[in-house]
PDB file of C-alpha atoms in Angstrom:
ATOM      1  CA  UNK A   1      -0.045   0.259  -0.192  1.00 64.00           C
ATOM      2  CA  UNK A   2       1.367   3.040  -0.488  1.00 78.00           C
ATOM      3  CA  UNK A   3       2.328   5.677   2.475  1.00 93.00           C
ATOM      4  CA  UNK A   4       1.293   9.596   1.458  1.00 96.00           C
ATOM      5  CA  UNK A   5       3.004  11.579  -0.801  1.00 97.00           C
ATOM      6  CA  UNK A   6       3.688  14.892  -0.967  1.00 98.00           C
ATOM      7  CA  UNK A   7       5.612  16.894  -3.410  1.00 97.00           C
ATOM      8  CA  UNK A   8       7.590  19.075  -4.267  1.00 97.00           C
ATOM      9  CA  UNK A   9      10.242  18.370  -1.503  1.00 97.00           C
ATOM     10  CA  UNK A  10      11.863  21.235  -0.946  1.00 97.00           C
ATOM     11  CA  UNK A  11      11.439  24.880  -2.019  1.00 96.00           C
ATOM     12  CA  UNK A  12      12.902  28.222  -1.511  1.00 98.00           C
ATOM     13  CA  UNK A  13      11.071  31.614  -2.325  1.00 98.00           C
ATOM     14  CA  UNK A  14      11.091  35.125  -1.814  1.00 98.00           C
ATOM     15  CA  UNK A  15       9.007  37.285   0.913  1.00 98.00           C
ATOM     16  CA  UNK A  16       5.992  37.930  -0.991  1.00 97.00           C
ATOM     17  CA  UNK A  17       5.033  34.694  -2.853  1.00 98.00           C
ATOM     18  CA  UNK A  18       2.904  32.747  -2.822  1.00 98.00           C
ATOM     19  CA  UNK A  19       3.531  29.293  -1.777  1.00 98.00           C
ATOM     20  CA  UNK A  20       1.169  25.057  -2.541  1.00 98.00           C
ATOM     21  CA  UNK A  21       1.635  22.732  -1.439  1.00 98.00           C
ATOM     22  CA  UNK A  22       0.050  18.682  -2.345  1.00 98.00           C
ATOM     23  CA  UNK A  23      -0.484  15.627  -0.608  1.00 98.00           C
ATOM     24  CA  UNK A  24      -1.648  12.143  -1.774  1.00 97.00           C
ATOM     25  CA  UNK A  25      -3.456  10.770   1.177  1.00 96.00           C
ATOM     26  CA  UNK A  26      -2.927   6.042   1.573  1.00 94.00           C
ATOM     27  CA  UNK A  27      -5.935   4.955  -0.235  1.00 93.00           C
ATOM     28  CA  UNK A  28      -9.303   4.849   1.479  1.00 90.00           C
ATOM     29  CA  UNK A  29      -8.076   7.012   3.666  1.00 90.00           C
ATOM     30  CA  UNK A  30     -10.541  10.263   3.744  1.00 90.00           C
ATOM     31  CA  UNK A  31      -9.005  12.804   5.906  1.00 92.00           C
ATOM     32  CA  UNK A  32      -6.128  14.931   5.486  1.00 95.00           C
ATOM     33  CA  UNK A  33      -4.220  16.861   7.807  1.00 95.00           C
ATOM     34  CA  UNK A  34      -1.424  19.909   7.410  1.00 98.00           C
ATOM     35  CA  UNK A  35       1.292  20.035  10.165  1.00 98.00           C
ATOM     36  CA  UNK A  36       3.330  22.545  10.024  1.00 98.00           C
ATOM     37  CA  UNK A  37       7.018  21.599  12.038  1.00 97.00           C
ATOM     38  CA  UNK A  38       9.922  24.222  12.992  1.00 95.00           C
ATOM     39  CA  UNK A  39      12.576  23.772  14.781  1.00 90.00           C
ATOM     40  CA  UNK A  40      10.897  26.551  18.071  1.00 85.00           C
ATOM     41  CA  UNK A  41       7.284  25.418  17.661  1.00 90.00           C
ATOM     42  CA  UNK A  42       7.723  21.634  17.001  1.00 91.00           C
ATOM     43  CA  UNK A  43       4.499  20.265  15.393  1.00 95.00           C
ATOM     44  CA  UNK A  44       1.612  23.112  15.781  1.00 96.00           C
ATOM     45  CA  UNK A  45      -1.886  21.717  13.526  1.00 96.00           C
ATOM     46  CA  UNK A  46      -2.313  24.302  11.166  1.00 97.00           C
ATOM     47  CA  UNK A  47      -6.161  22.129   9.614  1.00 95.00           C
ATOM     48  CA  UNK A  48      -7.911  18.899   8.179  1.00 94.00           C
ATOM     49  CA  UNK A  49     -10.260  18.199   5.778  1.00 94.00           C
ATOM     50  CA  UNK A  50     -12.677  15.324   5.867  1.00 91.00           C
ATOM     51  CA  UNK A  51     -14.536  14.150   2.830  1.00 90.00           C
ATOM     52  CA  UNK A  52     -13.646  17.845   0.713  1.00 93.00           C
ATOM     53  CA  UNK A  53     -14.874  19.756   3.906  1.00 94.00           C
ATOM     54  CA  UNK A  54     -12.943  21.890   5.973  1.00 94.00           C
ATOM     55  CA  UNK A  55     -13.330  20.136   9.567  1.00 90.00           C
ATOM     56  CA  UNK A  56     -10.478  21.391  11.625  1.00 90.00           C
ATOM     57  CA  UNK A  57      -8.444  24.494  11.508  1.00 93.00           C
ATOM     58  CA  UNK A  58      -5.801  25.937  14.872  1.00 94.00           C
ATOM     59  CA  UNK A  59      -4.480  28.464  15.636  1.00 94.00           C
ATOM     60  CA  UNK A  60      -2.679  29.970  11.919  1.00 96.00           C
ATOM     61  CA  UNK A  61      -3.638  33.636  10.076  1.00 97.00           C
ATOM     62  CA  UNK A  62      -5.775  33.142   7.638  1.00 96.00           C
ATOM     63  CA  UNK A  63      -2.977  33.082   5.092  1.00 97.00           C
ATOM     64  CA  UNK A  64      -3.181  29.808   4.807  1.00 98.00           C
ATOM     65  CA  UNK A  65      -5.491  28.451   3.417  1.00 97.00           C
ATOM     66  CA  UNK A  66      -6.143  24.609   1.977  1.00 97.00           C
ATOM     67  CA  UNK A  67      -8.701  22.530  -0.010  1.00 97.00           C
ATOM     68  CA  UNK A  68     -10.277  19.189  -0.372  1.00 97.00           C
ATOM     69  CA  UNK A  69     -10.831  17.306  -3.716  1.00 96.00           C
ATOM     70  CA  UNK A  70     -13.078  15.089  -4.878  1.00 95.00           C
ATOM     71  CA  UNK A  71     -10.220  11.788  -4.836  1.00 93.00           C
ATOM     72  CA  UNK A  72      -9.043  12.744  -1.455  1.00 94.00           C
ATOM     73  CA  UNK A  73      -6.418  14.571  -3.031  1.00 97.00           C
ATOM     74  CA  UNK A  74      -5.088  17.862  -0.993  1.00 98.00           C
ATOM     75  CA  UNK A  75      -3.462  21.248  -1.313  1.00 98.00           C
ATOM     76  CA  UNK A  76      -2.326  23.850   0.622  1.00 98.00           C
ATOM     77  CA  UNK A  77      -1.974  27.251  -0.102  1.00 98.00           C
ATOM     78  CA  UNK A  78      -0.114  29.685   1.968  1.00 98.00           C
ATOM     79  CA  UNK A  79       0.479  33.732   0.628  1.00 96.00           C
ATOM     80  CA  UNK A  80       2.806  37.066   1.059  1.00 97.00           C
ATOM     81  CA  UNK A  81       5.264  34.634   2.745  1.00 98.00           C
ATOM     82  CA  UNK A  82       7.169  35.310   5.721  1.00 97.00           C
ATOM     83  CA  UNK A  83      10.659  34.312   6.837  1.00 97.00           C
ATOM     84  CA  UNK A  84       8.602  32.400  10.145  1.00 96.00           C
ATOM     85  CA  UNK A  85       6.706  30.324   7.444  1.00 97.00           C
ATOM     86  CA  UNK A  86      10.738  28.453   6.485  1.00 97.00           C
ATOM     87  CA  UNK A  87       9.156  24.942   7.894  1.00 97.00           C
ATOM     88  CA  UNK A  88       9.008  21.837   6.855  1.00 97.00           C
ATOM     89  CA  UNK A  89       5.254  21.474   6.225  1.00 98.00           C
ATOM     90  CA  UNK A  90       3.322  17.979   6.308  1.00 98.00           C
ATOM     91  CA  UNK A  91       0.727  15.866   5.651  1.00 97.00           C
ATOM     92  CA  UNK A  92      -1.173  13.467   7.275  1.00 96.00           C
ATOM     93  CA  UNK A  93      -3.787  10.591   6.165  1.00 94.00           C
ATOM     94  CA  UNK A  94      -5.985   9.015   8.220  1.00 89.00           C
ATOM     95  CA  UNK A  95      -9.258   7.051   7.248  1.00 80.00           C
ATOM     96  CA  UNK A  96     -10.850   9.625   9.993  1.00 69.00           C
ATOM     97  CA  UNK A  97     -13.933   7.584  11.696  1.00 69.00           C
ATOM     98  CA  UNK A  98     -14.583   9.034  14.569  1.00 61.00           C
ATOM     99  CA  UNK A  99     -12.614   7.430  17.902  1.00 59.00           C
ATOM    100  CA  UNK A 100      -9.736   6.715  15.816  1.00 63.00           C
ATOM    101  CA  UNK A 101      -8.704  10.614  17.015  1.00 64.00           C
ATOM    102  CA  UNK A 102      -4.701  10.986  16.032  1.00 66.00           C
ATOM    103  CA  UNK A 103      -4.092   7.922  14.978  1.00 81.00           C
ATOM    104  CA  UNK A 104      -2.306  10.105  11.884  1.00 91.00           C
ATOM    105  CA  UNK A 105       0.391   8.328   8.614  1.00 93.00           C
ATOM    106  CA  UNK A 106       2.398  11.112   7.674  1.00 96.00           C
ATOM    107  CA  UNK A 107       3.929  11.699   4.053  1.00 97.00           C
ATOM    108  CA  UNK A 108       8.312  12.938   4.125  1.00 96.00           C
ATOM    109  CA  UNK A 109       6.984  16.248   4.022  1.00 97.00           C
ATOM    110  CA  UNK A 110       7.617  19.596   1.888  1.00 98.00           C
ATOM    111  CA  UNK A 111      10.530  21.332   3.348  1.00 97.00           C
ATOM    112  CA  UNK A 112      10.142  25.455   2.794  1.00 98.00           C
ATOM    113  CA  UNK A 113      12.794  28.062   2.797  1.00 98.00           C
ATOM    114  CA  UNK A 114      12.030  31.629   2.736  1.00 98.00           C
ATOM    115  CA  UNK A 115      14.904  34.195   1.941  1.00 97.00           C
TER     116      UNK A 115
ATOM    117  CA  UNK B   1       2.629  27.393  29.207  1.00 78.00           C
ATOM    118  CA  UNK B   2       2.194  24.568  26.494  1.00 85.00           C
ATOM    119  CA  UNK B   3      -0.296  22.359  27.212  1.00 92.00           C
ATOM    120  CA  UNK B   4       2.136  19.293  26.275  1.00 95.00           C
ATOM    121  CA  UNK B   5       5.879  19.509  28.259  1.00 94.00           C
ATOM    122  CA  UNK B   6       8.160  17.169  27.177  1.00 94.00           C
ATOM    123  CA  UNK B   7      12.039  17.557  27.663  1.00 85.00           C
ATOM    124  CA  UNK B   8      13.578  17.753  24.642  1.00 82.00           C
ATOM    125  CA  UNK B   9      16.916  15.882  25.373  1.00 84.00           C
ATOM    126  CA  UNK B  10      19.562  14.956  23.984  1.00 91.00           C
ATOM    127  CA  UNK B  11      19.419  12.102  25.124  1.00 95.00           C
ATOM    128  CA  UNK B  12      22.220   9.344  24.864  1.00 96.00           C
ATOM    129  CA  UNK B  13      22.485   5.862  26.039  1.00 97.00           C
ATOM    130  CA  UNK B  14      24.261   2.843  25.414  1.00 97.00           C
ATOM    131  CA  UNK B  15      23.004  -0.480  23.742  1.00 98.00           C
ATOM    132  CA  UNK B  16      20.774  -2.599  25.283  1.00 97.00           C
ATOM    133  CA  UNK B  17      19.838  -0.224  28.123  1.00 97.00           C
ATOM    134  CA  UNK B  18      15.821   1.209  28.938  1.00 97.00           C
ATOM    135  CA  UNK B  19      15.134   4.205  28.029  1.00 97.00           C
ATOM    136  CA  UNK B  20      12.405   6.087  29.275  1.00 96.00           C
ATOM    137  CA  UNK B  21      10.157   8.993  27.523  1.00 97.00           C
ATOM    138  CA  UNK B  22       7.777  11.117  29.803  1.00 96.00           C
ATOM    139  CA  UNK B  23       5.099  13.648  28.486  1.00 97.00           C
ATOM    140  CA  UNK B  24       3.423  16.002  30.905  1.00 97.00           C
ATOM    141  CA  UNK B  25      -0.006  17.752  29.958  1.00 97.00           C
ATOM    142  CA  UNK B  26      -2.369  19.862  31.222  1.00 96.00           C
ATOM    143  CA  UNK B  27      -5.380  19.070  29.122  1.00 94.00           C
ATOM    144  CA  UNK B  28      -7.937  16.946  30.867  1.00 94.00           C
ATOM    145  CA  UNK B  29      -9.536  16.803  27.569  1.00 93.00           C
ATOM    146  CA  UNK B  30      -7.393  14.512  26.301  1.00 93.00           C
ATOM    147  CA  UNK B  31      -7.731  10.645  26.071  1.00 91.00           C
ATOM    148  CA  UNK B  32      -6.191   9.646  22.690  1.00 91.00           C
ATOM    149  CA  UNK B  33      -2.029   9.400  23.985  1.00 94.00           C
ATOM    150  CA  UNK B  34       0.631   8.597  20.980  1.00 94.00           C
ATOM    151  CA  UNK B  35       4.111   7.812  20.792  1.00 97.00           C
ATOM    152  CA  UNK B  36       5.649   8.905  16.903  1.00 97.00           C
ATOM    153  CA  UNK B  37       9.022   8.430  16.218  1.00 97.00           C
ATOM    154  CA  UNK B  38      10.763  10.786  13.611  1.00 97.00           C
ATOM    155  CA  UNK B  39      14.254  10.176  11.632  1.00 96.00           C
ATOM    156  CA  UNK B  40      16.338  12.313  10.571  1.00 92.00           C
ATOM    157  CA  UNK B  41      14.436  14.011   7.133  1.00 89.00           C
ATOM    158  CA  UNK B  42      11.334  11.621   7.995  1.00 92.00           C
ATOM    159  CA  UNK B  43       7.904  12.402   9.048  1.00 95.00           C
ATOM    160  CA  UNK B  44       6.412  10.875  12.417  1.00 96.00           C
ATOM    161  CA  UNK B  45       5.556   6.873  12.145  1.00 95.00           C
ATOM    162  CA  UNK B  46       2.611   6.026  15.158  1.00 93.00           C
ATOM    163  CA  UNK B  47       4.314   3.792  17.029  1.00 95.00           C
ATOM    164  CA  UNK B  48       1.965   3.371  20.328  1.00 93.00           C
ATOM    165  CA  UNK B  49      -1.957   4.078  20.233  1.00 91.00           C
ATOM    166  CA  UNK B  50      -3.503   4.099  23.144  1.00 89.00           C
ATOM    167  CA  UNK B  51      -6.863   4.437  24.565  1.00 85.00           C
ATOM    168  CA  UNK B  52      -7.016   6.497  27.550  1.00 83.00           C
ATOM    169  CA  UNK B  53      -5.237   5.420  31.129  1.00 84.00           C
ATOM    170  CA  UNK B  54      -3.888   1.937  31.522  1.00 86.00           C
ATOM    171  CA  UNK B  55      -0.288   0.159  30.097  1.00 91.00           C
ATOM    172  CA  UNK B  56       0.182  -1.447  26.169  1.00 93.00           C
ATOM    173  CA  UNK B  57       3.121  -3.860  25.311  1.00 95.00           C
ATOM    174  CA  UNK B  58       4.221  -3.686  21.553  1.00 94.00           C
ATOM    175  CA  UNK B  59       6.887  -5.870  21.548  1.00 96.00           C
ATOM    176  CA  UNK B  60      10.430  -3.659  23.110  1.00 97.00           C
ATOM    177  CA  UNK B  61       8.357  -0.326  23.286  1.00 97.00           C
ATOM    178  CA  UNK B  62       5.798  -0.209  26.496  1.00 97.00           C
ATOM    179  CA  UNK B  63       3.067   3.452  26.722  1.00 97.00           C
ATOM    180  CA  UNK B  64       1.876   3.734  29.687  1.00 96.00           C
ATOM    181  CA  UNK B  65      -0.432   6.734  31.114  1.00 96.00           C
ATOM    182  CA  UNK B  66      -1.582   8.167  34.303  1.00 94.00           C
ATOM    183  CA  UNK B  67      -4.988  10.502  33.848  1.00 93.00           C
ATOM    184  CA  UNK B  68      -5.051  10.878  37.507  1.00 93.00           C
ATOM    185  CA  UNK B  69      -1.213  13.312  36.882  1.00 94.00           C
ATOM    186  CA  UNK B  70      -1.936  13.833  33.971  1.00 95.00           C
ATOM    187  CA  UNK B  71       2.286  12.827  33.273  1.00 95.00           C
ATOM    188  CA  UNK B  72       2.628   9.513  29.837  1.00 96.00           C
ATOM    189  CA  UNK B  73       5.735   7.356  29.524  1.00 97.00           C
ATOM    190  CA  UNK B  74       7.158   5.763  26.324  1.00 97.00           C
ATOM    191  CA  UNK B  75       9.712   2.537  27.370  1.00 97.00           C
ATOM    192  CA  UNK B  76      12.174   1.006  24.920  1.00 98.00           C
ATOM    193  CA  UNK B  77      13.480  -2.160  26.262  1.00 98.00           C
ATOM    194  CA  UNK B  78      16.513  -3.376  25.016  1.00 98.00           C
ATOM    195  CA  UNK B  79      17.847  -0.233  23.126  1.00 98.00           C
ATOM    196  CA  UNK B  80      19.321  -0.574  19.699  1.00 97.00           C
ATOM    197  CA  UNK B  81      21.048   2.200  17.627  1.00 97.00           C
ATOM    198  CA  UNK B  82      18.871   2.008  15.566  1.00 97.00           C
ATOM    199  CA  UNK B  83      15.697   2.930  17.670  1.00 98.00           C
ATOM    200  CA  UNK B  84      18.066   6.234  17.650  1.00 97.00           C
ATOM    201  CA  UNK B  85      15.791   8.916  16.246  1.00 97.00           C
ATOM    202  CA  UNK B  86      13.765  12.156  17.917  1.00 97.00           C
ATOM    203  CA  UNK B  87      10.446   9.984  19.889  1.00 98.00           C
ATOM    204  CA  UNK B  88       7.394  12.982  19.428  1.00 97.00           C
ATOM    205  CA  UNK B  89       4.137  12.505  22.517  1.00 97.00           C
ATOM    206  CA  UNK B  90       0.357  13.146  21.079  1.00 95.00           C
ATOM    207  CA  UNK B  91      -2.414  13.777  22.583  1.00 94.00           C
ATOM    208  CA  UNK B  92      -6.499  14.674  20.838  1.00 91.00           C
ATOM    209  CA  UNK B  93      -9.669  15.244  22.565  1.00 88.00           C
ATOM    210  CA  UNK B  94     -12.681  12.925  21.387  1.00 83.00           C
ATOM    211  CA  UNK B  95     -14.214  14.782  18.624  1.00 76.00           C
ATOM    212  CA  UNK B  96     -11.336  16.347  18.424  1.00 74.00           C
ATOM    213  CA  UNK B  97     -11.001  13.836  15.345  1.00 79.00           C
ATOM    214  CA  UNK B  98      -6.675  14.768  14.241  1.00 85.00           C
ATOM    215  CA  UNK B  99      -6.537  18.070  15.459  1.00 89.00           C
ATOM    216  CA  UNK B 100      -3.605  16.305  17.676  1.00 92.00           C
ATOM    217  CA  UNK B 101      -1.097  18.340  20.083  1.00 94.00           C
ATOM    218  CA  UNK B 102       2.622  17.003  20.167  1.00 96.00           C
ATOM    219  CA  UNK B 103       4.884  17.758  22.481  1.00 95.00           C
ATOM    220  CA  UNK B 104       8.601  19.326  21.530  1.00 94.00           C
ATOM    221  CA  UNK B 105      10.431  16.309  20.315  1.00 95.00           C
ATOM    222  CA  UNK B 106      13.254  14.069  23.132  1.00 96.00           C
ATOM    223  CA  UNK B 107      15.368  12.875  20.405  1.00 95.00           C
ATOM    224  CA  UNK B 108      17.150   9.936  21.267  1.00 97.00           C
ATOM    225  CA  UNK B 109      21.154   8.487  20.459  1.00 97.00           C
ATOM    226  CA  UNK B 110      21.707   4.645  21.464  1.00 97.00           C
ATOM    227  CA  UNK B 111      25.175   4.710  21.793  1.00 97.00           C
ATOM    228  CA  UNK B 112      26.665   0.507  19.533  1.00 96.00           C
TER     229      UNK B 112
END
């Protein structure tokens, strides 16, 4: 069974630009969530999508947005990039069913550097 | 103060040692408790998953949850160099679905 696939793996942007990251979940998984990982703050929850609907959202500014398509693939977008957005962005998939909170299967991440 | 506190280490032990990793938390609504392992330049992988209080054993790994003390532990017996990684504790609430709160991670090095 193929794992969670994230693209691109590495990217460099400059302040003010925007970026779109892509995630393909494990086949059959309907929930996709996004996390930001930085050395100082660790892993922080951005948002979760289930059946194309945002089901949960973390405490990030509106510059961070996402969507999910009918095939469960997901994208997240960060607009007006800031230096502090440099991080590893991790996508995780799961069945999304109630009673399985926290059983996440992570991709290898997209490492974003903002110059 | 963070909802989940975890000693960042690093923790260095000789091969074969018993390793104890711990986290404390403040949110009494947490019901799902996890340990993830993250190798360098990789995404986290789920190691142990526990619902509510109690112990769970899987091979060389044992997870313990003490909700009365808001304290969770992971024990690794007969540690191996391949166990060298960052260990993240994680927790979530019922109805929180995939919104998980992570500790900052403890970096473990097992020396041959």
